[in-house]
Amino acid sequence: MDKLIVTGGNRLDGEIRISGAKNAALPILAATLLAQEPVTICNVPHLHDVTTTMELLGRMGISLVVDERLNIEVDTSTIKNFYAPYELVKTMRASILVLGPLLSRFGEAHVSMPGGCAIGQRPVNIHLDGLKAMGADIRVENGYIIARAERLKGAKIFLEIVSVTATENLMMAATLARGTTVIENAAREPEVEDVAKCLIAMGAKITGAGSSTITIEGVEKLGGAVHRIVPDRIETATYLVAGAVTGGRVKARDTDPKLLEVVLQKLEEAGAEISTGEDWIELDMGGRRPKAVNIHTAPYPAMPTDMQAQFMVLNAVADGASRVVESVFENRFMHVQELLRLGSEIELEGNTALINGVPGLQGAPVMATDLRASACLVLAGLVARGETHISRIYHIDRGYECIEEKLQLLGANIKRVLDRSAV
Ligand code: EPZ
């Protein structure tokens, strides 16, 4: 097991390249199950979750050819089974995304129920209810979802909660259904739009992706396509916050400022100077300490829940008091206990954290609990005095490509070592 050692005090100053979005790559890899010809996906991030998804497809008998630039060509003509095993699903809940495509194209799917995770119960009832509305026979036996359908039929589906992967699963399932499907109260995340763009390139008939009402007219078959994954807005925002907390300057290239409007506004409120171009964003704090900012997470286009932990670090060292409200997941404050170990002043009241900014944090050993919490601990280490040792960093490798190399490029003192204390 590895750990990261971060030595605080360096003001970041530099430029990095942003990778393709994890939360677009995962559903788009699943979407290739719908195509009768090979699909090539470009700008795929080199992440553990992507490798897991490729293994999941490989175990179904699907061929995946990866070129030297990590473009992946997926050919499903050799598929042998429609099975997503527990030992893979338990490591990556997003495996549920193969359910809709398998059911829609092959009429059958055996997908392990994803367990809970650190940030919440994360049920999949909305996925299953939507597929039932489309005529699927869904049973749960021995921890597996057994789904069957002669051919799915179009339906009008209202999502009781705005769910990103449920929107994606149902949109993918509807592409080959008989008739038209309307998904209301759909998630509007840019990653949902990117999945739709890829499906349309494969021949799907979809309108409204990116809005809260998506209409899908079922077709007989989908063909091959070439699709470039949208930039990762959460990776971008994480590095911008790293610049903000260290009073530094960070330029993120190969990204898209239109995906991050609320985050950029909040960073300006915290005292950052933000400049943008077609595919880049630059943050400059000019050596200033950030000002405290109130955060309230909600579905896109509001403040992403995936940025809550990172802004918690900014507020922990900011000038002033602030409040952070987490309205999407019921248990996404696991990082608070770890931040308290570093000397922050945070009080929790239900889904609200009250933070009193302190001039500085002290380095200490801490433990990552989930993907974005681990990123938050790295950011805290950048500003803490002395060394911060972060264990269980397998969480971070799921969602951040080469995080220590990218931060070293920005001038951070960070290294990955073997964690001899880990069992
Ligand atoms: C996606 O998860 C992302 N993952 C998450 O990113 C992200 O935090 C989340 O959307 C919210 O933006 C991927 O896209 C692979 P939801 P998802 O369904 O789809 C409840 C990261 O760090 N719900 O939008 O699983 C659910 O419990 C990860 O990259 C149901 O009740 O999230 C939550 O409270 C973490 N029943 C709310 O909806 C369901 O069937 C929103 O969850 C589905 C969801």
Coordinates of C-alpha atoms and ligand atoms in Angstrom, one line a residue:
M1 CA 0.0 0.0 0.0
D2 CA 1.3 3.5 -0.8
K3 CA 1.0 6.8 1.0
L4 CA 1.6 10.4 0.0
I5 CA 3.9 12.7 2.0
V6 CA 3.2 16.3 1.4
T7 CA 5.4 19.0 2.9
G8 CA 3.6 22.3 3.2
G9 CA 4.6 25.9 2.6
N10 CA 5.3 26.1 -1.2
R11 CA 3.2 28.6 -3.1
L12 CA 2.1 26.8 -6.3
D13 CA 3.0 28.4 -9.6
G14 CA 2.7 26.7 -12.9
E15 CA 0.7 25.1 -15.6
I16 CA -0.8 21.7 -15.9
R17 CA -2.8 19.7 -18.5
I18 CA -6.3 18.5 -17.5
S19 CA -7.3 14.9 -18.3
G20 CA -10.6 13.6 -19.7
A21 CA -13.5 13.4 -17.2
K22 CA -13.7 10.2 -15.2
N23 CA -17.4 10.6 -14.8
A24 CA -17.8 10.8 -18.6
A25 CA -15.3 8.0 -19.5
L26 CA -17.1 5.4 -17.2
P27 CA -20.6 5.8 -18.7
I28 CA -19.2 6.1 -22.2
L29 CA -17.2 2.9 -21.9
A30 CA -20.5 1.3 -20.8
A31 CA -22.3 2.9 -23.8
T32 CA -20.1 1.0 -26.2
L33 CA -22.1 -2.1 -25.3
L34 CA -24.9 -0.7 -27.4
A35 CA -22.9 -0.5 -30.6
Q36 CA -22.7 -3.2 -33.3
E37 CA -19.5 -1.8 -34.7
P38 CA -16.3 -0.7 -32.9
V39 CA -16.3 2.6 -31.0
T40 CA -13.1 4.5 -30.4
I41 CA -12.8 6.7 -27.3
C42 CA -10.1 9.4 -27.1
N43 CA -8.8 11.5 -24.2
V44 CA -9.5 8.7 -21.7
P45 CA -8.0 9.5 -18.3
H46 CA -5.5 7.0 -17.0
L47 CA -7.4 6.1 -13.8
H48 CA -8.0 3.0 -11.7
D49 CA -11.8 3.2 -12.3
V50 CA -11.2 3.2 -16.1
T51 CA -9.0 0.1 -15.7
T52 CA -11.7 -1.5 -13.6
T53 CA -14.3 -0.7 -16.3
M54 CA -12.1 -2.1 -19.0
E55 CA -11.6 -5.3 -17.0
L56 CA -15.4 -5.5 -16.5
L57 CA -15.9 -5.3 -20.3
G58 CA -13.0 -7.7 -20.9
R59 CA -14.5 -10.3 -18.6
M60 CA -17.7 -10.2 -20.8
G61 CA -15.5 -11.3 -23.7
I62 CA -15.3 -7.8 -25.3
S63 CA -12.1 -6.8 -27.1
L64 CA -10.5 -3.5 -26.1
V65 CA -7.5 -2.2 -28.0
V66 CA -5.5 0.6 -26.3
D67 CA -3.1 2.6 -28.4
E68 CA 0.0 4.5 -27.1
R69 CA -2.1 7.7 -26.5
L70 CA -4.6 5.7 -24.4
N71 CA -7.3 5.9 -27.1
I72 CA -9.5 2.8 -26.6
E73 CA -11.2 0.9 -29.4
V74 CA -14.0 -1.2 -28.0
D75 CA -15.5 -4.0 -30.2
T76 CA -18.4 -5.8 -28.6
S77 CA -18.9 -8.3 -31.4
T78 CA -17.1 -11.0 -29.3
I79 CA -19.3 -10.6 -26.2
K80 CA -19.8 -13.9 -24.3
N81 CA -21.7 -13.0 -21.2
F82 CA -23.8 -10.2 -19.6
Y83 CA -22.3 -10.4 -16.2
A84 CA -20.9 -7.8 -13.8
P85 CA -19.3 -9.7 -10.9
Y86 CA -19.4 -8.6 -7.2
E87 CA -15.6 -8.5 -6.9
L88 CA -15.5 -5.7 -9.5
V89 CA -18.7 -3.9 -8.7
K90 CA -17.7 -3.6 -5.0
T91 CA -14.6 -1.7 -6.0
M92 CA -16.5 0.6 -8.3
R93 CA -20.2 1.5 -7.9
A94 CA -20.3 3.0 -11.4
S95 CA -20.3 -0.6 -12.7
I96 CA -24.1 -0.3 -12.5
L97 CA -23.8 1.7 -15.7
V98 CA -23.6 -1.5 -17.8
L99 CA -27.1 -2.5 -16.7
G100 CA -29.0 -0.3 -19.1
P101 CA -26.9 -1.0 -22.2
L102 CA -26.8 -4.8 -21.6
L103 CA -30.5 -5.0 -21.1
S104 CA -31.3 -2.8 -24.1
R105 CA -29.0 -4.5 -26.6
F106 CA -29.0 -8.1 -25.4
G107 CA -32.2 -8.3 -23.4
E108 CA -30.4 -9.7 -20.3
A109 CA -28.1 -8.5 -17.5
H110 CA -26.7 -9.9 -14.3
V111 CA -25.2 -7.1 -12.3
S112 CA -24.1 -7.2 -8.7
M113 CA -25.9 -4.8 -6.5
P114 CA -23.3 -2.1 -5.6
G115 CA -22.7 -1.9 -1.8
G116 CA -22.8 1.3 0.1
C117 CA -19.8 3.6 0.3
A118 CA -18.2 6.1 2.6
I119 CA -20.3 9.1 1.4
G120 CA -23.7 7.5 1.7
Q121 CA -26.0 4.6 1.1
R122 CA -26.3 5.3 -2.6
P123 CA -29.2 3.1 -3.5
V124 CA -30.0 2.3 -7.2
N125 CA -33.8 2.3 -6.9
I126 CA -34.2 5.1 -9.4
H127 CA -32.2 3.1 -12.0
L128 CA -34.3 0.0 -11.4
D129 CA -37.7 1.8 -11.3
G130 CA -36.9 3.5 -14.6
L131 CA -36.0 0.2 -16.3
K132 CA -39.2 -1.4 -14.9
A133 CA -41.2 1.5 -16.4
M134 CA -39.6 0.5 -19.7
G135 CA -40.9 -3.0 -19.3
A136 CA -37.9 -4.8 -17.8
D137 CA -38.4 -7.8 -15.5
I138 CA -36.1 -6.9 -12.6
R139 CA -35.3 -9.3 -9.7
V140 CA -32.6 -9.1 -7.0
E141 CA -31.3 -12.6 -6.1
N142 CA -28.2 -13.4 -3.9
G143 CA -27.0 -9.8 -4.2
Y144 CA -27.4 -9.6 -8.0
I145 CA -29.8 -7.6 -10.1
I146 CA -31.2 -10.1 -12.7
A147 CA -32.8 -8.1 -15.5
R148 CA -34.6 -9.4 -18.6
A149 CA -36.6 -7.8 -21.4
E150 CA -37.7 -9.0 -24.8
R151 CA -37.3 -5.5 -26.0
L152 CA -37.6 -2.4 -23.8
K153 CA -40.4 0.0 -24.6
G154 CA -40.4 3.8 -24.5
A155 CA -41.8 5.4 -21.3
K156 CA -42.3 8.7 -19.6
I157 CA -40.0 8.6 -16.5
F158 CA -39.8 11.2 -13.7
L159 CA -36.7 10.9 -11.6
E160 CA -37.8 11.4 -7.9
I161 CA -34.2 12.6 -7.2
V162 CA -31.9 14.1 -9.7
S163 CA -29.5 11.2 -10.3
V164 CA -26.5 11.5 -12.6
T165 CA -25.9 7.8 -13.3
A166 CA -29.6 6.9 -13.3
T167 CA -30.1 9.6 -16.0
E168 CA -27.2 8.0 -18.0
N169 CA -28.4 4.4 -17.5
L170 CA -31.9 5.1 -18.5
M171 CA -30.9 7.3 -21.5
M172 CA -28.6 4.6 -22.7
A173 CA -31.3 1.9 -22.2
A174 CA -33.8 4.1 -24.2
T175 CA -31.7 4.4 -27.3
L176 CA -32.7 0.9 -28.5
A177 CA -36.2 0.7 -26.9
R178 CA -39.3 0.5 -29.1
G179 CA -40.8 4.0 -29.1
T180 CA -40.0 7.3 -27.4
T181 CA -38.7 7.8 -23.8
V182 CA -38.9 11.1 -21.9
I183 CA -36.8 11.4 -18.8
E184 CA -38.0 14.3 -16.6
N185 CA -36.0 15.8 -13.7
A186 CA -32.9 14.5 -15.5
A187 CA -29.4 15.4 -14.3
R188 CA -27.9 18.3 -16.3
E189 CA -24.2 17.5 -15.6
P190 CA -21.8 18.1 -18.6
E191 CA -20.9 14.4 -18.3
V192 CA -24.5 13.5 -19.1
E193 CA -24.3 15.7 -22.1
D194 CA -21.1 14.1 -23.2
V195 CA -22.6 10.6 -23.0
A196 CA -25.5 11.8 -25.2
K197 CA -23.0 13.3 -27.7
C198 CA -21.3 9.9 -28.0
L199 CA -24.6 8.0 -28.3
I200 CA -25.8 10.5 -31.0
A201 CA -22.5 9.9 -32.9
M202 CA -23.4 6.1 -32.7
G203 CA -26.7 6.9 -34.3
A204 CA -29.0 7.5 -31.3
K205 CA -31.8 10.0 -31.5
I206 CA -31.6 12.2 -28.4
T207 CA -32.7 15.7 -27.7
G208 CA -32.5 17.8 -24.5
A209 CA -29.4 16.3 -22.9
G210 CA -28.0 18.9 -20.5
S211 CA -31.5 20.1 -19.7
S212 CA -33.8 18.5 -17.1
T213 CA -36.0 16.9 -19.9
I214 CA -34.3 14.4 -22.2
T215 CA -36.2 12.8 -25.1
I216 CA -34.9 9.6 -26.7
E217 CA -36.5 8.1 -29.8
G218 CA -35.6 4.4 -29.9
V219 CA -33.8 3.1 -33.1
E220 CA -33.1 -0.4 -34.3
K221 CA -29.4 -0.4 -33.9
L222 CA -26.4 1.7 -33.1
G223 CA -23.1 1.8 -35.0
G224 CA -19.5 2.7 -34.5
A225 CA -18.2 6.2 -33.6
V226 CA -15.1 8.1 -32.5
H227 CA -15.6 10.3 -29.4
R228 CA -13.3 12.5 -27.4
I229 CA -14.1 12.7 -23.7
V230 CA -15.0 16.1 -22.2
P231 CA -12.4 17.6 -19.9
D232 CA -12.6 16.8 -16.2
R233 CA -14.2 19.8 -14.5
I234 CA -13.6 18.4 -11.0
E235 CA -10.0 17.8 -11.6
T236 CA -9.7 21.3 -13.0
A237 CA -11.4 22.8 -10.0
T238 CA -9.3 20.8 -7.6
Y239 CA -6.1 22.2 -9.0
L240 CA -7.5 25.7 -9.0
V241 CA -8.4 25.4 -5.3
A242 CA -4.8 24.1 -4.7
G243 CA -3.6 27.4 -6.2
A244 CA -6.0 29.4 -4.1
V245 CA -5.1 27.8 -0.8
T246 CA -1.4 28.3 -1.3
G247 CA -1.8 31.9 -2.5
G248 CA -0.3 30.9 -5.8
R249 CA -0.9 30.9 -9.6
V250 CA -2.2 27.9 -11.5
K251 CA -3.0 27.6 -15.2
A252 CA -5.1 24.6 -16.3
R253 CA -5.0 23.8 -20.0
D254 CA -7.1 21.4 -22.1
T255 CA -10.1 22.3 -20.0
D256 CA -13.3 24.3 -20.5
P257 CA -14.3 27.3 -18.4
K258 CA -17.9 26.9 -19.4
L259 CA -18.2 23.7 -17.3
L260 CA -17.2 25.5 -14.1
E261 CA -19.0 28.9 -14.0
V262 CA -20.3 28.5 -10.3
V263 CA -16.9 27.3 -9.1
L264 CA -15.0 30.2 -10.8
Q265 CA -17.5 32.7 -9.4
K266 CA -16.9 31.3 -5.9
L267 CA -13.1 31.4 -6.3
E268 CA -13.4 35.1 -7.4
E269 CA -15.5 35.7 -4.2
A270 CA -12.6 34.1 -2.3
G271 CA -10.2 36.7 -3.7
A272 CA -8.8 35.0 -6.8
E273 CA -8.1 36.7 -10.1
I274 CA -9.5 34.4 -12.8
S275 CA -8.8 34.7 -16.5
T276 CA -10.0 32.2 -19.1
G277 CA -9.7 31.3 -22.8
E278 CA -11.3 28.7 -25.1
D279 CA -9.6 25.8 -23.4
W280 CA -7.8 27.2 -20.4
I281 CA -8.3 28.8 -17.0
E282 CA -5.8 30.7 -14.9
L283 CA -6.2 31.5 -11.2
D284 CA -3.9 34.0 -9.5
M285 CA -4.1 34.7 -5.8
G286 CA -1.1 37.1 -5.8
G287 CA 0.1 35.8 -2.5
R288 CA -3.2 36.7 -0.8
R289 CA -4.9 34.5 1.9
P290 CA -8.3 33.3 0.6
K291 CA -11.5 34.9 2.0
A292 CA -14.1 32.6 3.5
V293 CA -16.9 31.6 1.2
N294 CA -20.3 29.9 1.9
I295 CA -20.8 26.7 -0.1
H296 CA -24.1 24.9 -0.8
T297 CA -23.8 21.8 -3.0
A298 CA -26.6 20.8 -5.4
P299 CA -27.0 19.2 -8.8
Y300 CA -25.5 20.9 -11.8
P301 CA -25.3 23.8 -12.6
A302 CA -25.0 24.5 -8.8
M303 CA -21.8 23.9 -6.8
P304 CA -20.8 20.3 -7.4
T305 CA -20.8 18.0 -4.3
D306 CA -17.5 16.6 -5.7
M307 CA -15.9 20.0 -4.9
Q308 CA -17.3 20.3 -1.3
A309 CA -14.3 18.8 0.5
Q310 CA -11.8 20.9 -1.5
F311 CA -13.6 24.1 -0.7
M312 CA -13.7 23.0 3.0
V313 CA -9.9 23.2 2.9
L314 CA -10.0 26.7 1.4
N315 CA -12.4 27.8 4.2
A316 CA -10.3 26.1 6.9
V317 CA -7.4 28.4 6.2
A318 CA -9.4 31.4 4.9
D319 CA -9.9 34.8 6.5
G320 CA -13.3 34.7 8.2
A321 CA -16.1 32.2 9.1
S322 CA -18.1 30.2 6.6
R323 CA -20.8 27.6 6.2
V324 CA -20.7 24.5 4.0
V325 CA -24.0 22.7 3.3
E326 CA -23.9 19.3 1.7
S327 CA -27.3 18.6 0.1
V328 CA -26.6 15.7 -2.2
F329 CA -25.1 12.9 -0.1
E330 CA -26.0 12.2 3.5
N331 CA -22.5 11.4 4.8
R332 CA -20.0 13.4 2.9
F333 CA -18.2 15.0 5.8
M334 CA -15.7 12.1 6.5
H335 CA -12.8 14.5 5.7
V336 CA -13.8 16.8 8.6
Q337 CA -12.3 14.5 11.3
E338 CA -9.1 14.4 9.4
L339 CA -9.0 18.2 8.9
L340 CA -9.5 18.6 12.6
R341 CA -6.3 16.6 13.2
L342 CA -4.5 19.2 11.1
G343 CA -5.7 22.0 13.4
S344 CA -8.8 23.3 11.6
E345 CA -11.8 24.7 13.4
I346 CA -14.9 23.0 12.1
E347 CA -18.2 22.2 13.8
L348 CA -20.8 19.9 12.2
E349 CA -24.6 20.3 12.6
G350 CA -26.3 17.7 10.4
N351 CA -25.5 18.4 6.8
T352 CA -23.9 21.7 7.6
A353 CA -20.3 22.4 8.6
L354 CA -19.5 25.7 10.3
I355 CA -15.9 26.7 9.7
N356 CA -13.7 29.3 11.4
G357 CA -10.7 30.0 9.2
V358 CA -7.3 29.6 11.0
P359 CA -4.0 31.2 9.8
G360 CA -2.3 27.9 9.3
L361 CA -2.6 24.1 9.8
Q362 CA 0.0 21.7 11.2
G363 CA 1.0 18.6 9.3
A364 CA 0.0 15.2 10.8
P365 CA -0.7 11.6 9.6
V366 CA -4.2 11.4 8.1
M367 CA -6.3 8.8 6.3
A368 CA -8.2 9.1 3.0
T369 CA -11.8 7.8 3.2
D370 CA -13.1 8.5 -0.3
L371 CA -12.0 10.0 -3.6
R372 CA -12.7 13.7 -3.0
A373 CA -11.8 13.5 0.7
S374 CA -8.4 12.2 -0.3
A375 CA -7.9 15.2 -2.7
C376 CA -8.9 17.5 0.1
L377 CA -6.2 16.1 2.4
V378 CA -3.6 16.6 -0.2
L379 CA -4.7 20.3 -0.5
A380 CA -4.5 20.6 3.3
G381 CA -1.0 19.1 3.2
L382 CA 0.1 21.8 0.8
V383 CA -0.7 24.5 3.3
A384 CA 0.0 22.7 6.6
R385 CA 3.3 23.4 8.4
G386 CA 5.7 20.4 8.2
E387 CA 4.8 16.9 6.7
T388 CA 1.4 15.4 6.2
H389 CA 1.3 11.7 5.6
I390 CA -1.8 10.5 3.8
S391 CA -2.6 6.8 3.8
R392 CA -5.1 4.7 1.9
I393 CA -4.4 6.8 -1.3
Y394 CA -5.9 4.1 -3.5
H395 CA -9.0 6.2 -3.2
I396 CA -7.2 9.1 -4.9
D397 CA -5.8 7.0 -7.8
R398 CA -9.4 6.2 -8.7
G399 CA -10.1 9.8 -9.8
Y400 CA -6.9 11.8 -10.2
E401 CA -4.4 10.9 -13.0
C402 CA -0.8 11.3 -11.7
I403 CA -1.7 13.7 -9.0
E404 CA 1.8 13.9 -7.5
E405 CA 3.4 14.5 -10.8
K406 CA 0.9 17.3 -11.7
L407 CA 1.4 18.9 -8.3
Q408 CA 5.2 18.6 -8.5
L409 CA 4.9 20.4 -11.9
L410 CA 3.2 23.2 -10.0
G411 CA 6.0 23.4 -7.4
A412 CA 4.5 21.3 -4.6
N413 CA 6.7 19.2 -2.3
I414 CA 4.9 15.8 -2.6
K415 CA 6.1 12.3 -3.0
R416 CA 4.6 8.8 -3.0
V417 CA 6.2 6.2 -0.8
L418 CA 5.5 2.7 0.4
D419 CA 3.3 2.8 3.5
R420 CA 5.1 0.3 5.8
S421 CA 2.6 0.8 8.6
A422 CA -0.3 -0.4 6.3
V423 CA -1.5 -3.9 7.0
Ligands
EPZ1 C1 -22.4 10.6 -9.8 O1 -22.7 9.6 -8.8 C2 -20.9 10.7 -9.8 N1 -20.3 9.5 -10.2 C3 -20.4 11.2 -8.4 O2 -19.0 11.4 -8.4 C4 -21.1 12.5 -8.0 O3 -20.7 12.8 -6.7 C5 -22.6 12.3 -8.1 O4 -23.0 11.8 -9.4 C6 -23.4 13.6 -7.8 O5 -22.9 14.6 -8.8 C7 -20.3 9.1 -11.5 O6 -20.8 9.8 -12.3 C8 -19.6 7.8 -11.8 P1 -26.4 10.5 -8.0 P2 -24.2 9.0 -8.7 O7 -27.2 9.3 -8.4 O8 -24.8 9.0 -10.0 C9 -29.5 9.4 -4.6 C10 -16.8 11.2 -7.7 O9 -16.3 11.6 -6.7 N2 -29.9 8.3 -5.4 O10 -26.5 11.7 -8.8 O11 -24.1 7.7 -8.0 C11 -28.1 9.3 -4.1 O12 -28.0 8.5 -2.9 C12 -18.2 10.6 -7.6 O13 -16.4 11.3 -8.8 C13 -31.0 7.5 -5.0 O14 -31.6 7.7 -3.9 O15 -24.9 10.0 -7.8 C14 -27.7 10.7 -3.8 O16 -28.2 11.1 -2.6 C15 -18.7 10.5 -6.1 N3 -31.4 6.4 -5.7 C16 -28.4 11.5 -4.9 O17 -29.4 10.6 -5.4 C17 -30.8 6.1 -6.9 O18 -31.2 5.2 -7.6 C18 -27.6 11.9 -6.1 O19 -26.8 10.8 -6.4 C19 -29.7 7.0 -7.4 C20 -29.3 8.0 -6.6

